[in-house]
PDB file of C-alpha atoms in Angstrom:
ATOM      1  CA  MET A 216      85.527  45.564 102.624  1.00 64.00           C
ATOM      2  CA  GLY A 217      83.971  48.158 100.333  1.00 77.00           C
ATOM      3  CA  MET A 218      80.716  48.068  98.468  1.00 88.00           C
ATOM      4  CA  THR A 219      80.713  46.141  95.165  1.00 95.00           C
ATOM      5  CA  ASP A 220      78.189  48.327  93.317  1.00 97.00           C
ATOM      6  CA  PRO A 221      77.540  51.742  94.922  1.00 98.00           C
ATOM      7  CA  ILE A 222      75.113  52.787  92.136  1.00 98.00           C
ATOM      8  CA  ALA A 223      72.916  49.701  92.672  1.00 98.00           C
ATOM      9  CA  ASP A 224      73.040  50.417  96.427  1.00 98.00           C
ATOM     10  CA  MET A 225      71.746  53.962  95.800  1.00 99.00           C
ATOM     11  CA  LEU A 226      68.923  52.658  93.582  1.00 99.00           C
ATOM     12  CA  THR A 227      67.944  50.106  96.245  1.00 98.00           C
ATOM     13  CA  ARG A 228      67.907  52.803  98.949  1.00 98.00           C
ATOM     14  CA  ILE A 229      65.626  54.953  96.754  1.00 98.00           C
ATOM     15  CA  ARG A 230      63.318  51.987  95.970  1.00 98.00           C
ATOM     16  CA  ASN A 231      63.100  51.020  99.660  1.00 98.00           C
ATOM     17  CA  GLY A 232      62.445  54.630 100.674  1.00 98.00           C
ATOM     18  CA  ILE A 233      59.591  54.862  98.153  1.00 98.00           C
ATOM     19  CA  LYS A 234      58.027  51.622  99.429  1.00 97.00           C
ATOM     20  CA  VAL A 235      57.692  53.049 102.943  1.00 98.00           C
ATOM     21  CA  ASN A 236      56.820  56.607 101.761  1.00 97.00           C
ATOM     22  CA  LYS A 237      59.944  58.213 103.221  1.00 98.00           C
ATOM     23  CA  GLU A 238      60.466  61.928 102.664  1.00 98.00           C
ATOM     24  CA  TYR A 239      64.169  61.398 101.991  1.00 98.00           C
ATOM     25  CA  VAL A 240      66.902  58.734 101.931  1.00 99.00           C
ATOM     26  CA  ASP A 241      70.602  59.086 102.790  1.00 98.00           C
ATOM     27  CA  VAL A 242      73.198  57.870 100.283  1.00 98.00           C
ATOM     28  CA  PRO A 243      77.022  57.868 100.589  1.00 98.00           C
ATOM     29  CA  TYR A 244      78.573  60.583  98.379  1.00 98.00           C
ATOM     30  CA  SER A 245      80.188  60.075  94.980  1.00 98.00           C
ATOM     31  CA  ASN A 246      80.530  62.290  91.915  1.00 98.00           C
ATOM     32  CA  MET A 247      78.772  59.738  89.699  1.00 98.00           C
ATOM     33  CA  LYS A 248      75.793  59.565  92.093  1.00 98.00           C
ATOM     34  CA  MET A 249      75.640  63.380  92.021  1.00 99.00           C
ATOM     35  CA  GLY A 250      75.461  63.284  88.212  1.00 99.00           C
ATOM     36  CA  ILE A 251      72.679  60.679  88.274  1.00 99.00           C
ATOM     37  CA  LEU A 252      70.722  62.630  90.916  1.00 99.00           C
ATOM     38  CA  ARG A 253      71.114  65.862  88.897  1.00 99.00           C
ATOM     39  CA  ILE A 254      69.392  64.163  85.958  1.00 99.00           C
ATOM     40  CA  LEU A 255      66.661  62.627  88.161  1.00 99.00           C
ATOM     41  CA  LYS A 256      65.946  66.100  89.572  1.00 98.00           C
ATOM     42  CA  ASP A 257      66.011  67.798  86.140  1.00 98.00           C
ATOM     43  CA  GLU A 258      63.559  65.185  84.815  1.00 97.00           C
ATOM     44  CA  GLY A 259      61.262  65.647  87.844  1.00 97.00           C
ATOM     45  CA  TYR A 260      61.717  62.172  89.372  1.00 98.00           C
ATOM     46  CA  ILE A 261      63.048  63.466  92.709  1.00 98.00           C
ATOM     47  CA  LYS A 262      62.337  66.746  94.530  1.00 98.00           C
ATOM     48  CA  ASN A 263      65.900  67.637  95.440  1.00 98.00           C
ATOM     49  CA  TYR A 264      69.205  66.429  96.854  1.00 99.00           C
ATOM     50  CA  LYS A 265      71.663  68.049  99.272  1.00 98.00           C
ATOM     51  CA  VAL A 266      75.143  67.135 100.472  1.00 98.00           C
ATOM     52  CA  PHE A 267      75.795  66.989 104.235  1.00 96.00           C
ATOM     53  CA  VAL A 268      78.819  66.037 106.344  1.00 97.00           C
ATOM     54  CA  ASP A 269      77.942  63.606 109.153  1.00 92.00           C
ATOM     55  CA  GLU A 270      79.593  63.306 112.587  1.00 92.00           C
ATOM     56  CA  ARG A 271      82.292  60.984 111.183  1.00 94.00           C
ATOM     57  CA  ARG A 272      83.162  63.684 108.604  1.00 94.00           C
ATOM     58  CA  LEU A 273      81.775  61.584 105.723  1.00 95.00           C
ATOM     59  CA  ARG A 274      79.824  63.265 102.947  1.00 98.00           C
ATOM     60  CA  ILE A 275      76.224  62.061 102.693  1.00 98.00           C
ATOM     61  CA  ILE A 276      73.671  62.945 100.011  1.00 98.00           C
ATOM     62  CA  LYS A 277      70.106  63.438 101.246  1.00 98.00           C
ATOM     63  CA  VAL A 278      67.792  62.514  98.363  1.00 99.00           C
ATOM     64  CA  TYR A 279      64.311  64.044  98.743  1.00 99.00           C
ATOM     65  CA  LEU A 280      61.811  61.700  97.089  1.00 98.00           C
ATOM     66  CA  SER A 281      58.922  63.003  94.994  1.00 97.00           C
ATOM     67  CA  TYR A 282      55.294  61.870  95.219  1.00 97.00           C
ATOM     68  CA  ASP A 283      52.218  62.972  93.218  1.00 96.00           C
ATOM     69  CA  GLU A 284      49.003  64.391  94.729  1.00 95.00           C
ATOM     70  CA  ASN A 285      47.685  60.848  95.376  1.00 95.00           C
ATOM     71  CA  GLY A 286      50.782  59.912  97.363  1.00 94.00           C
ATOM     72  CA  GLU A 287      52.117  57.690  94.565  1.00 96.00           C
ATOM     73  CA  ALA A 288      55.864  57.841  93.893  1.00 96.00           C
ATOM     74  CA  VAL A 289      56.876  59.641  90.704  1.00 97.00           C
ATOM     75  CA  ILE A 290      59.528  56.930  90.136  1.00 97.00           C
ATOM     76  CA  SER A 291      57.756  53.724  89.170  1.00 96.00           C
ATOM     77  CA  GLY A 292      60.924  51.834  88.284  1.00 96.00           C
ATOM     78  CA  LEU A 293      64.721  51.934  88.513  1.00 97.00           C
ATOM     79  CA  ARG A 294      66.833  49.230  86.869  1.00 97.00           C
ATOM     80  CA  ARG A 295      70.606  48.901  86.832  1.00 98.00           C
ATOM     81  CA  ILE A 296      71.820  48.057  83.322  1.00 98.00           C
ATOM     82  CA  SER A 297      75.628  47.967  83.369  1.00 98.00           C
ATOM     83  CA  LYS A 298      76.980  46.107  86.406  1.00 97.00           C
ATOM     84  CA  PRO A 299      80.516  45.630  87.753  1.00 97.00           C
ATOM     85  CA  GLY A 300      80.607  42.047  86.462  1.00 97.00           C
ATOM     86  CA  ARG A 301      79.050  42.852  83.104  1.00 98.00           C
ATOM     87  CA  ARG A 302      79.557  46.326  81.707  1.00 98.00           C
ATOM     88  CA  ILE A 303      77.143  47.390  78.962  1.00 98.00           C
ATOM     89  CA  TYR A 304      78.315  50.027  76.470  1.00 98.00           C
ATOM     90  CA  VAL A 305      76.073  51.567  73.821  1.00 98.00           C
ATOM     91  CA  GLY A 306      76.598  53.891  70.909  1.00 96.00           C
ATOM     92  CA  ALA A 307      74.765  57.197  70.548  1.00 92.00           C
ATOM     93  CA  LYS A 308      72.099  55.629  68.316  1.00 91.00           C
ATOM     94  CA  GLU A 309      71.482  52.422  70.332  1.00 93.00           C
ATOM     95  CA  ALA A 310      70.790  53.914  73.796  1.00 88.00           C
ATOM     96  CA  HIS A 311      67.084  54.506  73.115  1.00 85.00           C
ATOM     97  CA  LYS A 312      66.518  50.788  72.347  1.00 89.00           C
ATOM     98  CA  ILE A 313      67.179  49.825  75.995  1.00 90.00           C
ATOM     99  CA  LYS A 314      64.244  51.847  77.339  1.00 88.00           C
ATOM    100  CA  ARG A 315      61.625  50.278  75.050  1.00 84.00           C
ATOM    101  CA  ASN A 316      59.734  53.610  74.779  1.00 88.00           C
ATOM    102  CA  VAL A 317      59.317  53.891  78.578  1.00 93.00           C
ATOM    103  CA  GLY A 318      61.205  56.467  80.660  1.00 95.00           C
ATOM    104  CA  PHE A 319      64.824  57.187  79.857  1.00 97.00           C
ATOM    105  CA  VAL A 320      68.336  55.725  80.156  1.00 97.00           C
ATOM    106  CA  ILE A 321      71.182  57.434  82.025  1.00 98.00           C
ATOM    107  CA  LEU A 322      74.621  57.030  80.414  1.00 98.00           C
ATOM    108  CA  SER A 323      78.150  57.718  81.608  1.00 98.00           C
ATOM    109  CA  THR A 324      79.861  59.303  78.601  1.00 98.00           C
ATOM    110  CA  PRO A 325      83.120  61.156  77.934  1.00 98.00           C
ATOM    111  CA  LYS A 326      80.971  64.320  78.033  1.00 98.00           C
ATOM    112  CA  GLY A 327      79.595  63.528  81.499  1.00 98.00           C
ATOM    113  CA  ILE A 328      76.509  61.772  82.879  1.00 98.00           C
ATOM    114  CA  LEU A 329      73.738  62.255  80.270  1.00 98.00           C
ATOM    115  CA  THR A 330      70.270  60.975  79.401  1.00 97.00           C
ATOM    116  CA  ASP A 331      69.892  58.907  76.216  1.00 96.00           C
ATOM    117  CA  VAL A 332      68.303  61.921  74.479  1.00 96.00           C
ATOM    118  CA  GLU A 333      71.180  64.282  75.398  1.00 97.00           C
ATOM    119  CA  ALA A 334      73.760  61.655  74.364  1.00 97.00           C
ATOM    120  CA  ARG A 335      72.080  61.239  70.978  1.00 96.00           C
ATOM    121  CA  ARG A 336      71.959  65.018  70.501  1.00 97.00           C
ATOM    122  CA  LYS A 337      75.694  65.257  71.303  1.00 98.00           C
ATOM    123  CA  ASN A 338      76.346  62.112  69.229  1.00 98.00           C
ATOM    124  CA  VAL A 339      78.201  60.356  72.045  1.00 98.00           C
ATOM    125  CA  GLY A 340      77.882  56.829  73.413  1.00 98.00           C
ATOM    126  CA  GLY A 341      78.976  55.388  76.733  1.00 98.00           C
ATOM    127  CA  GLU A 342      78.189  53.015  79.584  1.00 98.00           C
ATOM    128  CA  ALA A 343      74.430  52.494  80.101  1.00 98.00           C
ATOM    129  CA  LEU A 344      74.136  52.950  83.871  1.00 98.00           C
ATOM    130  CA  LEU A 345      70.407  52.668  84.540  1.00 98.00           C
ATOM    131  CA  HIS A 346      66.871  52.782  83.159  1.00 98.00           C
ATOM    132  CA  VAL A 347      64.328  55.042  84.912  1.00 98.00           C
ATOM    133  CA  TRP A 348      60.570  54.995  84.367  1.00 96.00           C
TER     134      TRP A 348
END
């Protein structure tokens, strides 16, 4: 049987990796995860990510976690908003309310995976995937 929520699984892998100060975590590949990781890298929350093919010919994303000079993780929180059992959709002007002035929200929109700020600039709403701070 497949995974119910692959995005939540990725967030949990990142959280667990941070707790034990791992340099990187491996995540099964998907285009949506690539879009989320692109934003996390652009915003400086992770160092990098690379796609590899393992011995079973499955694509794996290696997510290189980012820590500050004191060894503290740059990501202090990741929270899944829209879930498979309860999808949450927001308009362009409502997305910023979810974050409560902390961090940013990542949305899946018709114009791609965007932050709440980019979505507002492009005047497009969508599914609120996660809150990062």
